[in-house]
């Protein structure tokens, strides 16, 4: 998976759900404002990354973070543990706000 990020110029090995969601918002806004197809391509690449790596197709929601070894990575902090990220999609520190807002924006703009 880390190799698939190289073409995007990624330097951090972990991809966090909220940064991907905010990236969707930014890229859709840039494409709508400029009409530049590079933003549409980057938006599609981000959507592909999310659906391939972050999305839990069985139970819904997104995993909190992926790393080079795959998804999900254990959630840090006192509530975390090796199996925590695989079973829980929300905590006091991970709500569906970013995900819901980004997906609503994509629907509103026709993506």
Coordinates of N, CA, C and O in Angstrom, one line a residue, residues 17 64-65 72-86 88-94:
X17 N -8.2 9.1 8.6 CA -9.6 9.3 8.0 C -10.0 10.7 7.8 O -10.5 11.1 6.8
X64 N -10.0 4.4 11.2 CA -9.4 5.7 11.7 C -8.1 6.0 11.0 O -7.8 7.1 10.7
X65 N -7.3 4.9 10.6 CA -6.0 5.2 10.1 C -5.5 3.9 9.4 O -5.7 2.8 9.8
X72 N -7.0 -2.0 9.6 CA -6.8 -0.7 10.3 C -5.6 -0.8 11.2 O -5.1 -1.9 11.6
X73 N -5.1 0.4 11.6 CA -4.0 0.4 12.6 C -4.7 0.5 14.0 O -5.8 1.1 14.1
X74 N -4.1 0.0 15.0 CA -4.7 0.1 16.4 C -4.9 1.6 16.8 O -4.0 2.4 16.4
X75 N -6.0 1.9 17.4 CA -6.3 3.2 17.9 C -5.4 3.5 19.1 O -5.3 2.7 20.0
X76 N -4.8 4.7 19.1 CA -3.9 5.0 20.2 C -4.7 5.5 21.4 O -5.9 5.8 21.3
X77 N -4.1 5.5 22.5 CA -4.7 6.0 23.7 C -5.3 5.0 24.6 O -5.2 3.8 24.3
X78 N -5.9 5.3 25.7 CA -6.3 4.4 26.7 C -7.4 3.5 26.2 O -7.5 2.3 26.6
X79 N -8.2 3.9 25.2 CA -9.3 3.0 24.8 C -8.8 2.1 23.6 O -9.6 1.3 23.2
X80 N -7.6 2.3 23.2 CA -7.1 1.5 22.1 C -6.6 0.1 22.4 O -6.7 -0.3 23.5
X81 N -6.1 -0.5 21.4 CA -5.6 -1.9 21.6 C -5.5 -2.5 20.2 O -6.0 -2.0 19.2
X82 N -4.9 -3.7 20.1 CA -4.7 -4.3 18.8 C -6.0 -4.6 18.0 O -6.0 -4.5 16.8
X83 N -7.1 -4.9 18.7 CA -8.3 -5.3 18.1 C -9.3 -4.1 18.0 O -10.4 -4.2 17.4
X84 N -9.0 -3.0 18.7 CA -10.0 -1.9 18.8 C -10.4 -1.3 17.5 O -11.5 -1.2 17.2
X85 N -9.4 -1.0 16.7 CA -9.7 -0.3 15.4 C -10.5 -1.2 14.5 O -11.3 -0.7 13.6
X86 N -10.4 -2.5 14.6 CA -11.1 -3.4 13.7 C -12.6 -3.5 14.1 O -13.4 -4.0 13.3
X88 N -14.4 -1.0 16.3 CA -15.1 0.2 16.7 C -14.7 1.3 15.7 O -13.6 1.5 15.4
X89 N -15.7 2.0 15.1 CA -15.4 3.0 14.1 C -15.6 4.4 14.7 O -15.2 5.4 14.0
X90 N -16.0 4.6 15.9 CA -16.1 5.9 16.5 C -15.8 5.9 18.0 O -15.9 4.9 18.6
X91 N -15.2 7.0 18.4 CA -14.8 7.2 19.8 C -15.0 8.6 20.1 O -15.5 9.4 19.3
X92 N -14.7 9.0 21.3 CA -14.8 10.4 21.7 C -13.9 11.3 20.8 O -14.2 12.4 20.5
X93 N -12.8 10.7 20.2 CA -11.9 11.4 19.4 C -12.2 11.1 17.9 O -11.5 11.7 17.0
X94 N -13.1 10.2 17.5 CA -13.4 10.0 16.1 C -14.9 9.9 15.9 O -15.5 8.8 16.2

